[in-house]
PDB file of C-alpha atoms in Angstrom:
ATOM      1  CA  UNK D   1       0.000   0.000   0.000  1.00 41.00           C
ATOM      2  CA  UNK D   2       1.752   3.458  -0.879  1.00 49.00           C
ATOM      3  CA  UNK D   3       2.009   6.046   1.296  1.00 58.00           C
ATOM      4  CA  UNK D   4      -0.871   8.195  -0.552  1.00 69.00           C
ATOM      5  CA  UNK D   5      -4.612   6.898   0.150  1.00 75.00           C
ATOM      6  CA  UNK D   6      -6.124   7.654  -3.458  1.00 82.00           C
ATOM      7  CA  UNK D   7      -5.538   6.598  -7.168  1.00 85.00           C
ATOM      8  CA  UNK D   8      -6.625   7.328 -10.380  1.00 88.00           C
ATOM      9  CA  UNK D   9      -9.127   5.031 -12.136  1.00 90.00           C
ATOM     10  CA  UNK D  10      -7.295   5.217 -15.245  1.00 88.00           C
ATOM     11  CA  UNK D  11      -3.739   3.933 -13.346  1.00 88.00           C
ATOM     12  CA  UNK D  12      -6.316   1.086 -11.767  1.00 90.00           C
ATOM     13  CA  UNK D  13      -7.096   0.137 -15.179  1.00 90.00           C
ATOM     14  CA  UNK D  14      -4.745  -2.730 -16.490  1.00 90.00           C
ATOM     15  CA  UNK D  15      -3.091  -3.413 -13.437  1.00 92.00           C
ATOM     16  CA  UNK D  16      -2.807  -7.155 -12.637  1.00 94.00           C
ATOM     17  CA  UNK D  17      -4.231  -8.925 -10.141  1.00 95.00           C
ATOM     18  CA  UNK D  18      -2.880 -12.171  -8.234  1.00 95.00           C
ATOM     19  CA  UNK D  19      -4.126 -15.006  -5.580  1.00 94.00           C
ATOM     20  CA  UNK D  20      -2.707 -15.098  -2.195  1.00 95.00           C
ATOM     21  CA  UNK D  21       0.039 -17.698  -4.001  1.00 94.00           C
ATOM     22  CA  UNK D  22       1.515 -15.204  -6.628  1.00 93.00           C
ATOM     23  CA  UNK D  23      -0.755 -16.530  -9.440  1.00 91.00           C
ATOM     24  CA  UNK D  24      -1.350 -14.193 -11.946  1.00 91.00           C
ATOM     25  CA  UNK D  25      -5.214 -14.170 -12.522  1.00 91.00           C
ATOM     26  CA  UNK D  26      -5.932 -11.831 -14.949  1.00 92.00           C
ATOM     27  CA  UNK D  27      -5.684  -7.487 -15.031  1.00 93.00           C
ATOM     28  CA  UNK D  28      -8.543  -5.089 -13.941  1.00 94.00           C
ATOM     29  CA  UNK D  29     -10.385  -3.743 -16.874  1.00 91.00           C
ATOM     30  CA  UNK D  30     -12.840  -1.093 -15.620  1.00 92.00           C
ATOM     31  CA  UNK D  31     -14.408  -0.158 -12.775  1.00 93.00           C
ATOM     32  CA  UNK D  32     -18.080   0.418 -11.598  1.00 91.00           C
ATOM     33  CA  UNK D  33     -18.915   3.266  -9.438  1.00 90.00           C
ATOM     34  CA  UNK D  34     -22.019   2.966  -7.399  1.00 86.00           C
ATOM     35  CA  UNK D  35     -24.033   6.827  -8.796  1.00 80.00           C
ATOM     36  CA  UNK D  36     -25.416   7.413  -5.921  1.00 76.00           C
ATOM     37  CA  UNK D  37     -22.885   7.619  -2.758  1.00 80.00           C
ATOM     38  CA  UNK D  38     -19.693   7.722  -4.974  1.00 84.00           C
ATOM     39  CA  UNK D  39     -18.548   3.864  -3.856  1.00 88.00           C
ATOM     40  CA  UNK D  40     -16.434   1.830  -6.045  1.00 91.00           C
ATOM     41  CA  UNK D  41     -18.792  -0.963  -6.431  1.00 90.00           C
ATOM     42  CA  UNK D  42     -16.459  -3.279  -8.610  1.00 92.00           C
ATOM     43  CA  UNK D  43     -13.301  -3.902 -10.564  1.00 94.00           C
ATOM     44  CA  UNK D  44     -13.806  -6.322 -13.477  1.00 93.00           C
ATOM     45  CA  UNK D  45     -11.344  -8.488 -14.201  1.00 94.00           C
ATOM     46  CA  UNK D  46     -10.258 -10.153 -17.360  1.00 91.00           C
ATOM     47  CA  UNK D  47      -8.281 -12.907 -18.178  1.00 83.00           C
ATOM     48  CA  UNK D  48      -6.637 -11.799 -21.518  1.00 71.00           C
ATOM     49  CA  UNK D  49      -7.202 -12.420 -25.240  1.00 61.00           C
ATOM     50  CA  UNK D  50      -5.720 -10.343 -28.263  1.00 56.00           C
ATOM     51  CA  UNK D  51      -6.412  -7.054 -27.002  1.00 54.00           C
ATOM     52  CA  UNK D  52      -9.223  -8.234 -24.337  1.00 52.00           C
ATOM     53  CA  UNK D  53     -11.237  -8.252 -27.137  1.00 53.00           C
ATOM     54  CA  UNK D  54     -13.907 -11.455 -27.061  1.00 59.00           C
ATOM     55  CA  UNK D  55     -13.205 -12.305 -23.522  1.00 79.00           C
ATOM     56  CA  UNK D  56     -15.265 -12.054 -20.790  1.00 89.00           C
ATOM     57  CA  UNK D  57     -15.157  -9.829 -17.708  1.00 91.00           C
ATOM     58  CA  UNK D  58     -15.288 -10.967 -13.984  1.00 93.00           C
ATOM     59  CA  UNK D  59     -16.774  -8.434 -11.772  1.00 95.00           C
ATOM     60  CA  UNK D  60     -15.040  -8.943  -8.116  1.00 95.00           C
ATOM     61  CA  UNK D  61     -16.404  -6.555  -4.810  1.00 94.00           C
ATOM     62  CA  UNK D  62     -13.458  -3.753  -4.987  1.00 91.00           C
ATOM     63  CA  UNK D  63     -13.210  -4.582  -0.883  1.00 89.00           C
ATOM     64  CA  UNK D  64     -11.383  -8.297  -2.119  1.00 93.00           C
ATOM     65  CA  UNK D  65      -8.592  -6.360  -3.409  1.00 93.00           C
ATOM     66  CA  UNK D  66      -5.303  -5.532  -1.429  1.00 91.00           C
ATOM     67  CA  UNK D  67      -2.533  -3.416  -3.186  1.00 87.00           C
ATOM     68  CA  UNK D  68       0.792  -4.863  -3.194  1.00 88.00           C
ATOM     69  CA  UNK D  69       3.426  -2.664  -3.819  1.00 85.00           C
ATOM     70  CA  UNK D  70       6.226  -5.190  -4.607  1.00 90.00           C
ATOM     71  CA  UNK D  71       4.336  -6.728  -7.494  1.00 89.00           C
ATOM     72  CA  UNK D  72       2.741  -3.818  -8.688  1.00 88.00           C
ATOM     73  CA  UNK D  73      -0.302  -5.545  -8.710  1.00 92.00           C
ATOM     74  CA  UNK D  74      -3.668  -6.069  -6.545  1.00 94.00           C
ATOM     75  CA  UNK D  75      -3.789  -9.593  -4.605  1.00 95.00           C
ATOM     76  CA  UNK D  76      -6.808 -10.923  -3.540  1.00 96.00           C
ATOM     77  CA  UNK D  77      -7.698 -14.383  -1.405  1.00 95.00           C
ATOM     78  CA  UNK D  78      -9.038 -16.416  -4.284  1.00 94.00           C
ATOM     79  CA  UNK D  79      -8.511 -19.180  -6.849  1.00 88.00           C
ATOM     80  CA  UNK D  80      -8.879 -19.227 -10.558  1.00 87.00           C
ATOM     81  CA  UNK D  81     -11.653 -21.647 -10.417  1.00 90.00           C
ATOM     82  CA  UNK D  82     -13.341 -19.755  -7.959  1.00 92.00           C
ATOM     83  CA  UNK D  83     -13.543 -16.489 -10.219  1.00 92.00           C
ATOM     84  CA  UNK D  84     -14.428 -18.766 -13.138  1.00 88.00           C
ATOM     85  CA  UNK D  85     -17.154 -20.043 -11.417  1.00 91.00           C
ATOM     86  CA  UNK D  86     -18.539 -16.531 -10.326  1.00 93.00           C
ATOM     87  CA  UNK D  87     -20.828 -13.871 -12.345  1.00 94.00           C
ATOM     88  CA  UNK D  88     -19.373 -12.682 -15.218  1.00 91.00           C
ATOM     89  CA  UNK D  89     -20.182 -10.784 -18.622  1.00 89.00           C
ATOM     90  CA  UNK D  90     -19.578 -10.836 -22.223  1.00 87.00           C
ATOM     91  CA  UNK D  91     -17.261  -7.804 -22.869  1.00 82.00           C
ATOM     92  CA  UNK D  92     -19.443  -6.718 -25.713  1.00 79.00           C
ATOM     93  CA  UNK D  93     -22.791  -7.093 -23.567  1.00 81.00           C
ATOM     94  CA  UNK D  94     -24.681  -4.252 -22.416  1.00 80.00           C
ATOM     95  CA  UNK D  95     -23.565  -4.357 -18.310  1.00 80.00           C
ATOM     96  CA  UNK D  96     -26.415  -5.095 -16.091  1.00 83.00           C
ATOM     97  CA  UNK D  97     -25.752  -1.657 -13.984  1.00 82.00           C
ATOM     98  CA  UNK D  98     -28.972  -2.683 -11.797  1.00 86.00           C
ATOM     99  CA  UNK D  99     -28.543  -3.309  -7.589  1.00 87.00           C
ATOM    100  CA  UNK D 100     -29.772  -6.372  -7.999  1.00 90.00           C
ATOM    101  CA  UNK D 101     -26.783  -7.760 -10.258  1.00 90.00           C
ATOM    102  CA  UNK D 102     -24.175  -6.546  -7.604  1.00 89.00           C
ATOM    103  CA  UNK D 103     -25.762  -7.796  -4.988  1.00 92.00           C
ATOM    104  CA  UNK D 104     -25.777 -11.119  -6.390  1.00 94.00           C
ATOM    105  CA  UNK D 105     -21.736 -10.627  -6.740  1.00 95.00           C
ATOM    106  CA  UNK D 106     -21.107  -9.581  -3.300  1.00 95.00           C
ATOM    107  CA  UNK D 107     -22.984 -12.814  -2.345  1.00 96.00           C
ATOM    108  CA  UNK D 108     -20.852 -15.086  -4.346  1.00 97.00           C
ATOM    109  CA  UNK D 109     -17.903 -13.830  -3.026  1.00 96.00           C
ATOM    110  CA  UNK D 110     -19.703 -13.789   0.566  1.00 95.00           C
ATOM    111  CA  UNK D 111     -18.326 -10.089   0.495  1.00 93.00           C
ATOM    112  CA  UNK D 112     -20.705  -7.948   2.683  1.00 90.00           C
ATOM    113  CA  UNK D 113     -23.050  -5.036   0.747  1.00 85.00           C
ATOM    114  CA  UNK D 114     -23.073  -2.020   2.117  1.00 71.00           C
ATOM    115  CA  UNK D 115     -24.706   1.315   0.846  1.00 58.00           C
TER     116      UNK D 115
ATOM    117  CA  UNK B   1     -30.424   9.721 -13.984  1.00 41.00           C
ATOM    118  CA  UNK B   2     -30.307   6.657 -15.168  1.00 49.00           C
ATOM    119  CA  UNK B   3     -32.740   4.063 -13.391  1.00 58.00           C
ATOM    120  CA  UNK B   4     -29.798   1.833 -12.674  1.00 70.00           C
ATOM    121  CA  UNK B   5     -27.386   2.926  -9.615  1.00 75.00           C
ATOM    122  CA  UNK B   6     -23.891   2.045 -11.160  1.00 82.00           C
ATOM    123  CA  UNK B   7     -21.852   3.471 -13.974  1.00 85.00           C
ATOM    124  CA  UNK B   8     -18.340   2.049 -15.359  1.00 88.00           C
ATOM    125  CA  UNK B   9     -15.544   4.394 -14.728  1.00 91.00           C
ATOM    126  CA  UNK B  10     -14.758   3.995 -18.413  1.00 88.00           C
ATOM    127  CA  UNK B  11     -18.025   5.753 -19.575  1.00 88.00           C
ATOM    128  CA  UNK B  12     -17.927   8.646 -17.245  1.00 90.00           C
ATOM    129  CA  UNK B  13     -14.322   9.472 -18.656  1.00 90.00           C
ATOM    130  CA  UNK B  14     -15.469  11.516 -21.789  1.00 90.00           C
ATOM    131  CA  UNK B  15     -18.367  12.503 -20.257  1.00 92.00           C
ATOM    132  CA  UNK B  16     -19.098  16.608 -20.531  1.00 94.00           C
ATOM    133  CA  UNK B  17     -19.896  18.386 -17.594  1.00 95.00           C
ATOM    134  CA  UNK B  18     -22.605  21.490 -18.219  1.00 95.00           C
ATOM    135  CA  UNK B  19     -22.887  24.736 -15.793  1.00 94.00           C
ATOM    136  CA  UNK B  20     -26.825  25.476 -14.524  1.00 95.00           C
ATOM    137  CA  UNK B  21     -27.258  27.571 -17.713  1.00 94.00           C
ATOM    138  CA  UNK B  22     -25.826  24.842 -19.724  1.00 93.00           C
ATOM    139  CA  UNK B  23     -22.611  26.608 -20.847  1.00 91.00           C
ATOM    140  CA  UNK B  24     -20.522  23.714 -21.134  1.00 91.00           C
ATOM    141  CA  UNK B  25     -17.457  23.575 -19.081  1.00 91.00           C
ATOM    142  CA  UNK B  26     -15.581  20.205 -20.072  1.00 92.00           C
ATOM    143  CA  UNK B  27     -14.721  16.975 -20.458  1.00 93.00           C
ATOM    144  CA  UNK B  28     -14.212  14.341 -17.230  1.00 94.00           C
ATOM    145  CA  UNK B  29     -10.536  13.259 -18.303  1.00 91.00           C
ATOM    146  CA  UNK B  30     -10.326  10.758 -15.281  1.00 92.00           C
ATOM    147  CA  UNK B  31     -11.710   9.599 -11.514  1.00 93.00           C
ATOM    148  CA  UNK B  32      -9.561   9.250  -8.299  1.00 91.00           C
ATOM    149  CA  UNK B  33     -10.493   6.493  -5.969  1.00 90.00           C
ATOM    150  CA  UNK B  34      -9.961   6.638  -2.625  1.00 86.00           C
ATOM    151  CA  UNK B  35      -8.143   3.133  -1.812  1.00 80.00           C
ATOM    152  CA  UNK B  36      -8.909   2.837   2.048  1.00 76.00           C
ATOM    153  CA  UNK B  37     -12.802   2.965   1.389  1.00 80.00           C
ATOM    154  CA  UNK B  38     -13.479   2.505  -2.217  1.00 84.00           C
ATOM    155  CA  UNK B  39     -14.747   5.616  -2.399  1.00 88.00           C
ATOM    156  CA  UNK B  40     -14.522   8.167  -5.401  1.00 92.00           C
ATOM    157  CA  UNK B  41     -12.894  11.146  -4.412  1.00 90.00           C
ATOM    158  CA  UNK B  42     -12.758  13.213  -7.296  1.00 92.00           C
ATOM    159  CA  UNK B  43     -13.702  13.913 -10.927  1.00 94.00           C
ATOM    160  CA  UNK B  44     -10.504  15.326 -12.620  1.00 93.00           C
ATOM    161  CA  UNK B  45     -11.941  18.014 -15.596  1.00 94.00           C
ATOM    162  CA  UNK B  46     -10.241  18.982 -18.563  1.00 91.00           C
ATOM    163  CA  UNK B  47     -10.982  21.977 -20.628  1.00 83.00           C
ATOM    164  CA  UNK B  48     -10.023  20.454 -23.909  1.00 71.00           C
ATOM    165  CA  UNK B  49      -7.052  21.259 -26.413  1.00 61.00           C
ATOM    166  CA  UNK B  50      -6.050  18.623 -28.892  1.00 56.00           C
ATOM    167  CA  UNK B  51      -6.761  15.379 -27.722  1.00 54.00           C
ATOM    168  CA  UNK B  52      -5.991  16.857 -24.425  1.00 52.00           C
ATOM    169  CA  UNK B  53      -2.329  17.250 -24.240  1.00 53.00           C
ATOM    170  CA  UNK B  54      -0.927  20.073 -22.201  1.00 60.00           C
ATOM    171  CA  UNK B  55      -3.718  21.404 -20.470  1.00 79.00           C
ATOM    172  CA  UNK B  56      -4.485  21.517 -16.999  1.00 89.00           C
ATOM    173  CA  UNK B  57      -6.641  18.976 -14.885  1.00 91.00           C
ATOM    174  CA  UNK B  58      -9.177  20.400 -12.419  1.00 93.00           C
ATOM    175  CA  UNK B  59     -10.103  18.292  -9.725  1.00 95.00           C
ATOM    176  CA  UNK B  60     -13.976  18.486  -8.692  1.00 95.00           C
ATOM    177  CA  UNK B  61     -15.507  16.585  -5.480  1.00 94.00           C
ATOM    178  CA  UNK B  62     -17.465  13.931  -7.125  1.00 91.00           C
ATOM    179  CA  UNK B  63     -20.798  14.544  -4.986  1.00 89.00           C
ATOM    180  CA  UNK B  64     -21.437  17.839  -6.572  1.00 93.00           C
ATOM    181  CA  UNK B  65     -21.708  16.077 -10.359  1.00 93.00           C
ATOM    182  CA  UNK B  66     -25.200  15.494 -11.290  1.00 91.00           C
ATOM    183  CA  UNK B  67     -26.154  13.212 -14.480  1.00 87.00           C
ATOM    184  CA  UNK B  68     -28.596  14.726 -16.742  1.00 88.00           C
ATOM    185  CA  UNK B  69     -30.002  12.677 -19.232  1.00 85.00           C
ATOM    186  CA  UNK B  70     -30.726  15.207 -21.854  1.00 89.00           C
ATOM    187  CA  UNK B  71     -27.792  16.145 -22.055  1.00 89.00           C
ATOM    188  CA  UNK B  72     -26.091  13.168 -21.463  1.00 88.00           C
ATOM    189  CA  UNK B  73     -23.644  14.715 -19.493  1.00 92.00           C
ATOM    190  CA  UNK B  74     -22.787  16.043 -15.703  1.00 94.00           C
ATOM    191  CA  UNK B  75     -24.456  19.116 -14.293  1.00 95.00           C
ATOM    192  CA  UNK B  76     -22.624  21.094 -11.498  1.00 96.00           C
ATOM    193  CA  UNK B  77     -23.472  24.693  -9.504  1.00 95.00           C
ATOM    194  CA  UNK B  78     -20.335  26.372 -10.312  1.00 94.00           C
ATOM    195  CA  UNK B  79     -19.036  28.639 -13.501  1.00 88.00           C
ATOM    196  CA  UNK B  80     -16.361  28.800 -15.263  1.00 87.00           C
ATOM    197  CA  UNK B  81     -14.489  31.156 -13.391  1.00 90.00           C
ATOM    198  CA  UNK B  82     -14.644  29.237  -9.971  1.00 92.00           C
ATOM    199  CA  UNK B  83     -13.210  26.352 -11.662  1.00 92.00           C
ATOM    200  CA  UNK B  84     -10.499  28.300 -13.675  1.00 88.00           C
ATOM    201  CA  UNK B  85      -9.701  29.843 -10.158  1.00 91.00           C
ATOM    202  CA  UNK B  86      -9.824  26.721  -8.508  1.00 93.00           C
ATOM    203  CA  UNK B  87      -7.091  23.656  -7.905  1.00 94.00           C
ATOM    204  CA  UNK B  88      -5.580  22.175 -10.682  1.00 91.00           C
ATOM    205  CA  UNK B  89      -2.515  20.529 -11.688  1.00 89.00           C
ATOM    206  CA  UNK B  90      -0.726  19.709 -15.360  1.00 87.00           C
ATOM    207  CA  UNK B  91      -1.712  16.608 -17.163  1.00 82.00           C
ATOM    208  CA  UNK B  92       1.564  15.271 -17.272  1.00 80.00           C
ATOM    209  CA  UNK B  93       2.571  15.962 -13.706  1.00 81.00           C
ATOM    210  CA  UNK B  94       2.904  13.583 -11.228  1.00 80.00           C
ATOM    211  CA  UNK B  95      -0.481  13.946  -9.185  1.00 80.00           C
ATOM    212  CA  UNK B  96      -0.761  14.797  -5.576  1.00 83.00           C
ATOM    213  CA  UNK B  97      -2.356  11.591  -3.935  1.00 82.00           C
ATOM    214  CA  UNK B  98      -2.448  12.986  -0.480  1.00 86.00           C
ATOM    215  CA  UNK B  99      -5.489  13.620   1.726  1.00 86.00           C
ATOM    216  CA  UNK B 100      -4.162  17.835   2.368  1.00 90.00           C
ATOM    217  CA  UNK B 101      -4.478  17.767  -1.370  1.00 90.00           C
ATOM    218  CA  UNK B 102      -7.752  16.320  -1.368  1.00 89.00           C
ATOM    219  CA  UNK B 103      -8.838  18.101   1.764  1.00 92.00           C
ATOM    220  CA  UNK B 104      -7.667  21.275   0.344  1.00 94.00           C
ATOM    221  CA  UNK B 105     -10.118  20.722  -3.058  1.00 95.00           C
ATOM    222  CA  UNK B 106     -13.369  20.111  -1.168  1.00 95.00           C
ATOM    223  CA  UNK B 107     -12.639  23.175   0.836  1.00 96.00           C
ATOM    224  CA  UNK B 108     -12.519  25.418  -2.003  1.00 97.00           C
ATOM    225  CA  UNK B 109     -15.805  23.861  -3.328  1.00 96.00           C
ATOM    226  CA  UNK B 110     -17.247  24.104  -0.124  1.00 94.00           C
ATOM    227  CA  UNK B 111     -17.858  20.258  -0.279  1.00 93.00           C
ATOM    228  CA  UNK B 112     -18.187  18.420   2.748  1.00 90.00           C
ATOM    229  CA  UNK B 113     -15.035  16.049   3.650  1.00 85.00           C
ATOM    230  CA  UNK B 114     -16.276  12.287   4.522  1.00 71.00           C
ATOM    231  CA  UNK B 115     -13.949   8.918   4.935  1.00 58.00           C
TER     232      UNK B 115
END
């Protein structure tokens, strides 16, 4: 964790993310920001592909992920099969935006909602 | 506003931002997140110039942006001269993470301050 307590969305964007064992699970590709109260809601994840292009995305609850400054890179206390399993999107897909969609996130992860 | 409470952080870069008489005042060139909480701190404005290079960023406190669908942009209470008067900082500086900085922009908005 740096020093400094804030980041810009556009440095979040790209940056990898591992499991607790140095796995490399895939880079943050956007974020979504809850309208109302400002809250990161999400960072979606995705595993690759030329140019991300065709693959899907993997929301995960933006509280999962811990900054690690020696990797450069956001760790977070999950497996590959566990994020494959999860909710995810087509990259082309209209995003389901709606409370009910992130709620059902947070409960996959068991990662607790709060407004 | 949209009837869904979320947005991706890649669609509200871009976005215009309008003044109450609907003088247009710019572009949102990027968001900074607030790591601790998740929350968004700030909506970083840019004026324009081509393709943005060398001009300035103006941070705004993110709870005084108001969608509007119409115009399919953000509405704030301010003109153009309290944001040209207000903080800012060079595109390609290195930013100012800290919480005095961020302090220091609600203040001159008159925003209140919340972890």
């Amino acid at each position: 964790m740096s020093l400094h307590p804030t980041i810009a969305a556009s440095r979040v964007e790209g940056t990898r993310v591992y499991n607790l064992t140095g796995e490399k699970l895939g880079t943050i590709d956007d974020l979504v920001i809850d309208k109302r109260n400002g809250h990161v809601r999400y960072a979606e994840l995705e595993f690759g592909g030329f140019l991300g292009l065709g693959t899907d995305r993997f929301p995960l609850p933006w509280s999962m992920l811990t900054y690690d400054t020696e990797k450069d890179g956001y760790v977070v206390n999950l497996d590959m099969d566990q994020v494959r399993g999860g909710p995810r999107h087509a990259a082309d897909a209209p995003r389901d935006y709606s409370e009910a969609y992130g709620r059902g996130v947070y409960d996959y992860y068991g990662a607790p909602w709060a407004i």
